[in-house]
Amino acid sequence: MIEYDKIFSWMDKEKPAKEIDIECLKFKTLLPMTQSEIDETNHSHWDHIKDSRQEFDSSKWEIPKGTFPNSFVNFLRWSNGGYFENGERNFSPFFSPAEIRQMLLAYEFPEYMRGAVPFAFDGGGVFYIFDMRKEPADGEYNIYMAGSGALFWEDAVFVAETFNELINGNTAPYE
């Protein structure tokens, strides 16, 4: 068992995830969109953009298929979200399972960064994301960072090969 409290130089952790939260992560977070979510996303998009020349239809989105790394699930069992620092590396905040899906849809990841699943912010509007475009290596996905206003793979910065490598790093990867 990893002693997470020894990894971080500062933390404001949440209570451990309940089993219902873990079930949500495993079985609901990456489900195809419901009609209600499609309608809400389309409406929200057009309210913000108001550009009739742009084509947009979230019903065509593909939600990534995959399972979250056990290392991340184990972290959530220790803290279901929260704020953490390790040297210059900030996680402000880690998202709970329900928030992961909210961020995935609200920031329109399937439209702009197919295969990306956000799971934390760095405190400055930059997402930490799992790259689920291909099968995981030993159950782990590569982790990238991308600014909330620049959600494109070509602008993303590679950070770590595993979740544990990510949280053990102590430099600011997105400078």
mmCIF file with all atom_site columns, N, CA and C in Angstrom, residues 33-94:
data_model
loop_
_atom_site.group_PDB
_atom_site.id
_atom_site.type_symbol
_atom_site.label_atom_id
_atom_site.label_alt_id
_atom_site.label_comp_id
_atom_site.label_asym_id
_atom_site.label_entity_id
_atom_site.label_seq_id
_atom_site.pdbx_PDB_ins_code
_atom_site.Cartn_x
_atom_site.Cartn_y
_atom_site.Cartn_z
_atom_site.occupancy
_atom_site.B_iso_or_equiv
_atom_site.pdbx_formal_charge
_atom_site.auth_seq_id
_atom_site.auth_comp_id
_atom_site.auth_asym_id
_atom_site.auth_atom_id
_atom_site.pdbx_PDB_model_num
ATOM 1   N N  . MET A 1 33 ? -23.009 8.831  -23.945 1.00 0.00 ? 33 MET A N  1
ATOM 2   C CA . MET A 1 33 ? -23.852 9.933  -23.467 1.00 0.00 ? 33 MET A CA 1
ATOM 3   C C  . MET A 1 33 ? -25.324 9.564  -23.546 1.00 0.00 ? 33 MET A C  1
ATOM 4   N N  . THR A 1 34 ? -26.078 10.045 -22.572 1.00 0.00 ? 34 THR A N  1
ATOM 5   C CA . THR A 1 34 ? -27.527 9.893  -22.591 1.00 0.00 ? 34 THR A CA 1
ATOM 6   C C  . THR A 1 34 ? -28.106 10.988 -23.491 1.00 0.00 ? 34 THR A C  1
ATOM 7   N N  . GLN A 1 35 ? -29.351 10.828 -23.880 1.00 0.00 ? 35 GLN A N  1
ATOM 8   C CA . GLN A 1 35 ? -29.997 11.857 -24.703 1.00 0.00 ? 35 GLN A CA 1
ATOM 9   C C  . GLN A 1 35 ? -30.063 13.177 -23.938 1.00 0.00 ? 35 GLN A C  1
ATOM 10  N N  . SER A 1 36 ? -30.309 13.107 -22.653 1.00 0.00 ? 36 SER A N  1
ATOM 11  C CA . SER A 1 36 ? -30.346 14.305 -21.820 1.00 0.00 ? 36 SER A CA 1
ATOM 12  C C  . SER A 1 36 ? -28.992 15.021 -21.821 1.00 0.00 ? 36 SER A C  1
ATOM 13  N N  . GLU A 1 37 ? -27.898 14.268 -21.715 1.00 0.00 ? 37 GLU A N  1
ATOM 14  C CA . GLU A 1 37 ? -26.560 14.873 -21.749 1.00 0.00 ? 37 GLU A CA 1
ATOM 15  C C  . GLU A 1 37 ? -26.275 15.476 -23.117 1.00 0.00 ? 37 GLU A C  1
ATOM 16  N N  . ILE A 1 38 ? -26.689 14.802 -24.171 1.00 0.00 ? 38 ILE A N  1
ATOM 17  C CA . ILE A 1 38 ? -26.496 15.330 -25.527 1.00 0.00 ? 38 ILE A CA 1
ATOM 18  C C  . ILE A 1 38 ? -27.233 16.647 -25.682 1.00 0.00 ? 38 ILE A C  1
ATOM 19  N N  . ASP A 1 39 ? -28.492 16.664 -25.280 1.00 0.00 ? 39 ASP A N  1
ATOM 20  C CA . ASP A 1 39 ? -29.301 17.889 -25.397 1.00 0.00 ? 39 ASP A CA 1
ATOM 21  C C  . ASP A 1 39 ? -28.689 19.023 -24.584 1.00 0.00 ? 39 ASP A C  1
ATOM 22  N N  . GLU A 1 40 ? -28.282 18.718 -23.356 1.00 0.00 ? 40 GLU A N  1
ATOM 23  C CA . GLU A 1 40 ? -27.699 19.740 -22.476 1.00 0.00 ? 40 GLU A CA 1
ATOM 24  C C  . GLU A 1 40 ? -26.379 20.267 -23.049 1.00 0.00 ? 40 GLU A C  1
ATOM 25  N N  . THR A 1 41 ? -25.533 19.373 -23.545 1.00 0.00 ? 41 THR A N  1
ATOM 26  C CA . THR A 1 41 ? -24.241 19.777 -24.103 1.00 0.00 ? 41 THR A CA 1
ATOM 27  C C  . THR A 1 41 ? -24.421 20.625 -25.351 1.00 0.00 ? 41 THR A C  1
ATOM 28  N N  . ASN A 1 42 ? -25.316 20.207 -26.242 1.00 0.00 ? 42 ASN A N  1
ATOM 29  C CA . ASN A 1 42 ? -25.565 20.987 -27.455 1.00 0.00 ? 42 ASN A CA 1
ATOM 30  C C  . ASN A 1 42 ? -26.101 22.372 -27.105 1.00 0.00 ? 42 ASN A C  1
ATOM 31  N N  . HIS A 1 43 ? -27.044 22.432 -26.182 1.00 0.00 ? 43 HIS A N  1
ATOM 32  C CA . HIS A 1 43 ? -27.627 23.714 -25.783 1.00 0.00 ? 43 HIS A CA 1
ATOM 33  C C  . HIS A 1 43 ? -26.565 24.617 -25.158 1.00 0.00 ? 43 HIS A C  1
ATOM 34  N N  . SER A 1 44 ? -25.776 24.071 -24.247 1.00 0.00 ? 44 SER A N  1
ATOM 35  C CA . SER A 1 44 ? -24.726 24.838 -23.569 1.00 0.00 ? 44 SER A CA 1
ATOM 36  C C  . SER A 1 44 ? -23.694 25.347 -24.560 1.00 0.00 ? 44 SER A C  1
ATOM 37  N N  . HIS A 1 45 ? -23.303 24.500 -25.492 1.00 0.00 ? 45 HIS A N  1
ATOM 38  C CA . HIS A 1 45 ? -22.317 24.903 -26.500 1.00 0.00 ? 45 HIS A CA 1
ATOM 39  C C  . HIS A 1 45 ? -22.819 26.107 -27.296 1.00 0.00 ? 45 HIS A C  1
ATOM 40  N N  . TRP A 1 46 ? -24.027 26.023 -27.795 1.00 0.00 ? 46 TRP A N  1
ATOM 41  C CA . TRP A 1 46 ? -24.544 27.111 -28.620 1.00 0.00 ? 46 TRP A CA 1
ATOM 42  C C  . TRP A 1 46 ? -24.802 28.368 -27.812 1.00 0.00 ? 46 TRP A C  1
ATOM 43  N N  . ASP A 1 47 ? -25.121 28.237 -26.534 1.00 0.00 ? 47 ASP A N  1
ATOM 44  C CA . ASP A 1 47 ? -25.274 29.418 -25.681 1.00 0.00 ? 47 ASP A CA 1
ATOM 45  C C  . ASP A 1 47 ? -23.956 30.170 -25.545 1.00 0.00 ? 47 ASP A C  1
ATOM 46  N N  . HIS A 1 48 ? -22.845 29.436 -25.499 1.00 0.00 ? 48 HIS A N  1
ATOM 47  C CA . HIS A 1 48 ? -21.536 30.063 -25.326 1.00 0.00 ? 48 HIS A CA 1
ATOM 48  C C  . HIS A 1 48 ? -20.928 30.536 -26.641 1.00 0.00 ? 48 HIS A C  1
ATOM 49  N N  . ILE A 1 49 ? -21.138 29.800 -27.709 1.00 0.00 ? 49 ILE A N  1
ATOM 50  C CA . ILE A 1 49 ? -20.459 30.093 -28.972 1.00 0.00 ? 49 ILE A CA 1
ATOM 51  C C  . ILE A 1 49 ? -21.249 31.078 -29.832 1.00 0.00 ? 49 ILE A C  1
ATOM 52  N N  . LYS A 1 50 ? -22.535 30.809 -30.011 1.00 0.00 ? 50 LYS A N  1
ATOM 53  C CA . LYS A 1 50 ? -23.414 31.646 -30.830 1.00 0.00 ? 50 LYS A CA 1
ATOM 54  C C  . LYS A 1 50 ? -22.839 31.896 -32.233 1.00 0.00 ? 50 LYS A C  1
ATOM 55  N N  . ASP A 1 51 ? -22.252 30.868 -32.814 1.00 0.00 ? 51 ASP A N  1
ATOM 56  C CA . ASP A 1 51 ? -21.664 30.972 -34.149 1.00 0.00 ? 51 ASP A CA 1
ATOM 57  C C  . ASP A 1 51 ? -22.380 29.970 -35.053 1.00 0.00 ? 51 ASP A C  1
ATOM 58  N N  . SER A 1 52 ? -23.297 30.443 -35.839 1.00 0.00 ? 52 SER A N  1
ATOM 59  C CA . SER A 1 52 ? -24.107 29.549 -36.659 1.00 0.00 ? 52 SER A CA 1
ATOM 60  C C  . SER A 1 52 ? -23.304 28.906 -37.788 1.00 0.00 ? 52 SER A C  1
ATOM 61  N N  . ARG A 1 53 ? -22.094 29.392 -38.067 1.00 0.00 ? 53 ARG A N  1
ATOM 62  C CA . ARG A 1 53 ? -21.272 28.793 -39.119 1.00 0.00 ? 53 ARG A CA 1
ATOM 63  C C  . ARG A 1 53 ? -20.557 27.535 -38.635 1.00 0.00 ? 53 ARG A C  1
ATOM 64  N N  . GLN A 1 54 ? -20.486 27.353 -37.356 1.00 0.00 ? 54 GLN A N  1
ATOM 65  C CA . GLN A 1 54 ? -19.775 26.205 -36.790 1.00 0.00 ? 54 GLN A CA 1
ATOM 66  C C  . GLN A 1 54 ? -20.706 24.999 -36.713 1.00 0.00 ? 54 GLN A C  1
ATOM 67  N N  . GLU A 1 55 ? -20.201 23.837 -37.120 1.00 0.00 ? 55 GLU A N  1
ATOM 68  C CA . GLU A 1 55 ? -20.965 22.606 -36.971 1.00 0.00 ? 55 GLU A CA 1
ATOM 69  C C  . GLU A 1 55 ? -20.649 22.007 -35.607 1.00 0.00 ? 55 GLU A C  1
ATOM 70  N N  . PHE A 1 56 ? -21.682 21.564 -34.923 1.00 0.00 ? 56 PHE A N  1
ATOM 71  C CA . PHE A 1 56 ? -21.480 20.963 -33.607 1.00 0.00 ? 56 PHE A CA 1
ATOM 72  C C  . PHE A 1 56 ? -22.657 20.051 -33.301 1.00 0.00 ? 56 PHE A C  1
ATOM 73  N N  . ASP A 1 57 ? -22.352 18.814 -32.950 1.00 0.00 ? 57 ASP A N  1
ATOM 74  C CA . ASP A 1 57 ? -23.384 17.860 -32.575 1.00 0.00 ? 57 ASP A CA 1
ATOM 75  C C  . ASP A 1 57 ? -22.745 16.814 -31.661 1.00 0.00 ? 57 ASP A C  1
ATOM 76  N N  . SER A 1 58 ? -22.991 16.947 -30.371 1.00 0.00 ? 58 SER A N  1
ATOM 77  C CA . SER A 1 58 ? -22.354 16.038 -29.408 1.00 0.00 ? 58 SER A CA 1
ATOM 78  C C  . SER A 1 58 ? -22.888 14.611 -29.496 1.00 0.00 ? 58 SER A C  1
ATOM 79  N N  . SER A 1 59 ? -23.953 14.381 -30.241 1.00 0.00 ? 59 SER A N  1
ATOM 80  C CA . SER A 1 59 ? -24.443 13.009 -30.393 1.00 0.00 ? 59 SER A CA 1
ATOM 81  C C  . SER A 1 59 ? -23.444 12.148 -31.170 1.00 0.00 ? 59 SER A C  1
ATOM 82  N N  . LYS A 1 60 ? -22.513 12.788 -31.864 1.00 0.00 ? 60 LYS A N  1
ATOM 83  C CA . LYS A 1 60 ? -21.509 12.065 -32.638 1.00 0.00 ? 60 LYS A CA 1
ATOM 84  C C  . LYS A 1 60 ? -20.242 11.759 -31.833 1.00 0.00 ? 60 LYS A C  1
ATOM 85  N N  . TRP A 1 61 ? -20.187 12.229 -30.604 1.00 0.00 ? 61 TRP A N  1
ATOM 86  C CA . TRP A 1 61 ? -19.000 12.032 -29.775 1.00 0.00 ? 61 TRP A CA 1
ATOM 87  C C  . TRP A 1 61 ? -18.819 10.569 -29.407 1.00 0.00 ? 61 TRP A C  1
ATOM 88  N N  . GLU A 1 62 ? -17.577 10.185 -29.316 1.00 0.00 ? 62 GLU A N  1
ATOM 89  C CA . GLU A 1 62 ? -17.221 8.873  -28.797 1.00 0.00 ? 62 GLU A CA 1
ATOM 90  C C  . GLU A 1 62 ? -16.560 9.067  -27.441 1.00 0.00 ? 62 GLU A C  1
ATOM 91  N N  . ILE A 1 63 ? -17.193 8.568  -26.413 1.00 0.00 ? 63 ILE A N  1
ATOM 92  C CA . ILE A 1 63 ? -16.615 8.608  -25.075 1.00 0.00 ? 63 ILE A CA 1
ATOM 93  C C  . ILE A 1 63 ? -15.544 7.522  -25.024 1.00 0.00 ? 63 ILE A C  1
ATOM 94  N N  . PRO A 1 64 ? -14.362 7.826  -24.477 1.00 0.00 ? 64 PRO A N  1
ATOM 95  C CA . PRO A 1 64 ? -13.304 6.806  -24.434 1.00 0.00 ? 64 PRO A CA 1
ATOM 96  C C  . PRO A 1 64 ? -13.779 5.526  -23.751 1.00 0.00 ? 64 PRO A C  1
ATOM 97  N N  . LYS A 1 65 ? -13.278 4.425  -24.256 1.00 0.00 ? 65 LYS A N  1
ATOM 98  C CA . LYS A 1 65 ? -13.562 3.132  -23.647 1.00 0.00 ? 65 LYS A CA 1
ATOM 99  C C  . LYS A 1 65 ? -12.297 2.696  -22.936 1.00 0.00 ? 65 LYS A C  1
ATOM 100 N N  . GLY A 1 66 ? -12.428 2.263  -21.733 1.00 0.00 ? 66 GLY A N  1
ATOM 101 C CA . GLY A 1 66 ? -11.259 1.821  -20.986 1.00 0.00 ? 66 GLY A CA 1
ATOM 102 C C  . GLY A 1 66 ? -11.598 1.714  -19.511 1.00 0.00 ? 66 GLY A C  1
ATOM 103 N N  . THR A 1 67 ? -10.641 1.264  -18.776 1.00 0.00 ? 67 THR A N  1
ATOM 104 C CA . THR A 1 67 ? -10.795 1.185  -17.324 1.00 0.00 ? 67 THR A CA 1
ATOM 105 C C  . THR A 1 67 ? -9.727  2.071  -16.695 1.00 0.00 ? 67 THR A C  1
ATOM 106 N N  . PHE A 1 68 ? -10.087 2.671  -15.609 1.00 0.00 ? 68 PHE A N  1
ATOM 107 C CA . PHE A 1 68 ? -9.147  3.548  -14.930 1.00 0.00 ? 68 PHE A CA 1
ATOM 108 C C  . PHE A 1 68 ? -8.052  2.711  -14.264 1.00 0.00 ? 68 PHE A C  1
ATOM 109 N N  . PRO A 1 69 ? -6.824  3.227  -14.258 1.00 0.00 ? 69 PRO A N  1
ATOM 110 C CA . PRO A 1 69 ? -5.725  2.486  -13.642 1.00 0.00 ? 69 PRO A CA 1
ATOM 111 C C  . PRO A 1 69 ? -5.995  2.182  -12.166 1.00 0.00 ? 69 PRO A C  1
ATOM 112 N N  . ASN A 1 70 ? -5.603  0.995  -11.742 1.00 0.00 ? 70 ASN A N  1
ATOM 113 C CA . ASN A 1 70 ? -5.757  0.633  -10.330 1.00 0.00 ? 70 ASN A CA 1
ATOM 114 C C  . ASN A 1 70 ? -5.035  1.613  -9.428  1.00 0.00 ? 70 ASN A C  1
ATOM 115 N N  . SER A 1 71 ? -3.915  2.157  -9.880  1.00 0.00 ? 71 SER A N  1
ATOM 116 C CA . SER A 1 71 ? -3.179  3.133  -9.069  1.00 0.00 ? 71 SER A CA 1
ATOM 117 C C  . SER A 1 71 ? -4.045  4.363  -8.780  1.00 0.00 ? 71 SER A C  1
ATOM 118 N N  . PHE A 1 72 ? -4.814  4.802  -9.759  1.00 0.00 ? 72 PHE A N  1
ATOM 119 C CA . PHE A 1 72 ? -5.712  5.947  -9.571  1.00 0.00 ? 72 PHE A CA 1
ATOM 120 C C  . PHE A 1 72 ? -6.895  5.567  -8.681  1.00 0.00 ? 72 PHE A C  1
ATOM 121 N N  . VAL A 1 73 ? -7.456  4.395  -8.901  1.00 0.00 ? 73 VAL A N  1
ATOM 122 C CA . VAL A 1 73 ? -8.570  3.916  -8.081  1.00 0.00 ? 73 VAL A CA 1
ATOM 123 C C  . VAL A 1 73 ? -8.134  3.809  -6.619  1.00 0.00 ? 73 VAL A C  1
ATOM 124 N N  . ASN A 1 74 ? -6.940  3.279  -6.388  1.00 0.00 ? 74 ASN A N  1
ATOM 125 C CA . ASN A 1 74 ? -6.426  3.166  -5.016  1.00 0.00 ? 74 ASN A CA 1
ATOM 126 C C  . ASN A 1 74 ? -6.237  4.532  -4.381  1.00 0.00 ? 74 ASN A C  1
ATOM 127 N N  . PHE A 1 75 ? -5.789  5.508  -5.168  1.00 0.00 ? 75 PHE A N  1
ATOM 128 C CA . PHE A 1 75 ? -5.660  6.876  -4.655  1.00 0.00 ? 75 PHE A CA 1
ATOM 129 C C  . PHE A 1 75 ? -7.026  7.409  -4.222  1.00 0.00 ? 75 PHE A C  1
ATOM 130 N N  . LEU A 1 76 ? -8.056  7.189  -5.052  1.00 0.00 ? 76 LEU A N  1
ATOM 131 C CA . LEU A 1 76 ? -9.398  7.659  -4.705  1.00 0.00 ? 76 LEU A CA 1
ATOM 132 C C  . LEU A 1 76 ? -9.923  6.975  -3.444  1.00 0.00 ? 76 LEU A C  1
ATOM 133 N N  . ARG A 1 77 ? -9.523  5.751  -3.230  1.00 0.00 ? 77 ARG A N  1
ATOM 134 C CA . ARG A 1 77 ? -9.922  5.057  -1.998  1.00 0.00 ? 77 ARG A CA 1
ATOM 135 C C  . ARG A 1 77 ? -9.261  5.696  -0.775  1.00 0.00 ? 77 ARG A C  1
ATOM 136 N N  . TRP A 1 78 ? -8.182  6.400  -1.000  1.00 0.00 ? 78 TRP A N  1
ATOM 137 C CA . TRP A 1 78 ? -7.498  7.118  0.080   1.00 0.00 ? 78 TRP A CA 1
ATOM 138 C C  . TRP A 1 78 ? -8.053  8.538  0.202   1.00 0.00 ? 78 TRP A C  1
ATOM 139 N N  . SER A 1 79 ? -8.301  9.208  -0.944  1.00 0.00 ? 79 SER A N  1
ATOM 140 C CA . SER A 1 79 ? -8.841  10.567 -0.953  1.00 0.00 ? 79 SER A CA 1
ATOM 141 C C  . SER A 1 79 ? -9.669  10.760 -2.219  1.00 0.00 ? 79 SER A C  1
ATOM 142 N N  . ASN A 1 80 ? -10.947 10.964 -2.043  1.00 0.00 ? 80 ASN A N  1
ATOM 143 C CA . ASN A 1 80 ? -11.868 11.120 -3.178  1.00 0.00 ? 80 ASN A CA 1
ATOM 144 C C  . ASN A 1 80 ? -11.845 12.563 -3.674  1.00 0.00 ? 80 ASN A C  1
ATOM 145 N N  . GLY A 1 81 ? -10.720 12.962 -4.221  1.00 0.00 ? 81 GLY A N  1
ATOM 146 C CA . GLY A 1 81 ? -10.526 14.340 -4.647  1.00 0.00 ? 81 GLY A CA 1
ATOM 147 C C  . GLY A 1 81 ? -9.632  15.064 -3.657  1.00 0.00 ? 81 GLY A C  1
ATOM 148 N N  . GLY A 1 82 ? -9.594  16.375 -3.759  1.00 0.00 ? 82 GLY A N  1
ATOM 149 C CA . GLY A 1 82 ? -8.788  17.165 -2.841  1.00 0.00 ? 82 GLY A CA 1
ATOM 150 C C  . GLY A 1 82 ? -7.678  17.907 -3.549  1.00 0.00 ? 82 GLY A C  1
ATOM 151 N N  . TYR A 1 83 ? -6.910  18.650 -2.742  1.00 0.00 ? 83 TYR A N  1
ATOM 152 C CA . TYR A 1 83 ? -5.848  19.526 -3.220  1.00 0.00 ? 83 TYR A CA 1
ATOM 153 C C  . TYR A 1 83 ? -4.512  19.037 -2.677  1.00 0.00 ? 83 TYR A C  1
ATOM 154 N N  . PHE A 1 84 ? -3.508  18.972 -3.566  1.00 0.00 ? 84 PHE A N  1
ATOM 155 C CA . PHE A 1 84 ? -2.225  18.397 -3.182  1.00 0.00 ? 84 PHE A CA 1
ATOM 156 C C  . PHE A 1 84 ? -1.086  19.132 -3.870  1.00 0.00 ? 84 PHE A C  1
ATOM 157 N N  . GLU A 1 85 ? 0.064   19.140 -3.207  1.00 0.00 ? 85 GLU A N  1
ATOM 158 C CA . GLU A 1 85 ? 1.297   19.659 -3.789  1.00 0.00 ? 85 GLU A CA 1
ATOM 159 C C  . GLU A 1 85 ? 2.406   18.670 -3.513  1.00 0.00 ? 85 GLU A C  1
ATOM 160 N N  . ASN A 1 86 ? 3.302   18.555 -4.470  1.00 0.00 ? 86 ASN A N  1
ATOM 161 C CA . ASN A 1 86 ? 4.541   17.816 -4.289  1.00 0.00 ? 86 ASN A CA 1
ATOM 162 C C  . ASN A 1 86 ? 5.619   18.672 -4.947  1.00 0.00 ? 86 ASN A C  1
ATOM 163 N N  . GLY A 1 87 ? 6.332   19.444 -4.143  1.00 0.00 ? 87 GLY A N  1
ATOM 164 C CA . GLY A 1 87 ? 7.292   20.401 -4.694  1.00 0.00 ? 87 GLY A CA 1
ATOM 165 C C  . GLY A 1 87 ? 6.553   21.435 -5.523  1.00 0.00 ? 87 GLY A C  1
ATOM 166 N N  . GLU A 1 88 ? 6.952   21.566 -6.800  1.00 0.00 ? 88 GLU A N  1
ATOM 167 C CA . GLU A 1 88 ? 6.305   22.528 -7.700  1.00 0.00 ? 88 GLU A CA 1
ATOM 168 C C  . GLU A 1 88 ? 5.084   21.940 -8.403  1.00 0.00 ? 88 GLU A C  1
ATOM 169 N N  . ARG A 1 89 ? 4.824   20.668 -8.215  1.00 0.00 ? 89 ARG A N  1
ATOM 170 C CA . ARG A 1 89 ? 3.706   20.000 -8.898  1.00 0.00 ? 89 ARG A CA 1
ATOM 171 C C  . ARG A 1 89 ? 2.448   20.125 -8.059  1.00 0.00 ? 89 ARG A C  1
ATOM 172 N N  . ASN A 1 90 ? 1.414   20.717 -8.654  1.00 0.00 ? 90 ASN A N  1
ATOM 173 C CA . ASN A 1 90 ? 0.149   20.949 -7.959  1.00 0.00 ? 90 ASN A CA 1
ATOM 174 C C  . ASN A 1 90 ? -0.969  20.136 -8.580  1.00 0.00 ? 90 ASN A C  1
ATOM 175 N N  . PHE A 1 91 ? -1.854  19.694 -7.733  1.00 0.00 ? 91 PHE A N  1
ATOM 176 C CA . PHE A 1 91 ? -3.088  19.032 -8.149  1.00 0.00 ? 91 PHE A CA 1
ATOM 177 C C  . PHE A 1 91 ? -4.192  19.785 -7.418  1.00 0.00 ? 91 PHE A C  1
ATOM 178 N N  . SER A 1 92 ? -4.828  20.703 -8.129  1.00 0.00 ? 92 SER A N  1
ATOM 179 C CA . SER A 1 92 ? -5.759  21.618 -7.481  1.00 0.00 ? 92 SER A CA 1
ATOM 180 C C  . SER A 1 92 ? -7.040  21.771 -8.281  1.00 0.00 ? 92 SER A C  1
ATOM 181 N N  . PRO A 1 93 ? -7.949  20.897 -8.143  1.00 0.00 ? 93 PRO A N  1
ATOM 182 C CA . PRO A 1 93 ? -7.994  19.678 -7.335  1.00 0.00 ? 93 PRO A CA 1
ATOM 183 C C  . PRO A 1 93 ? -7.902  18.420 -8.195  1.00 0.00 ? 93 PRO A C  1
ATOM 184 N N  . PHE A 1 94 ? -7.822  17.275 -7.516  1.00 0.00 ? 94 PHE A N  1
ATOM 185 C CA . PHE A 1 94 ? -8.146  15.997 -8.146  1.00 0.00 ? 94 PHE A CA 1
ATOM 186 C C  . PHE A 1 94 ? -9.662  15.942 -8.185  1.00 0.00 ? 94 PHE A C  1
#
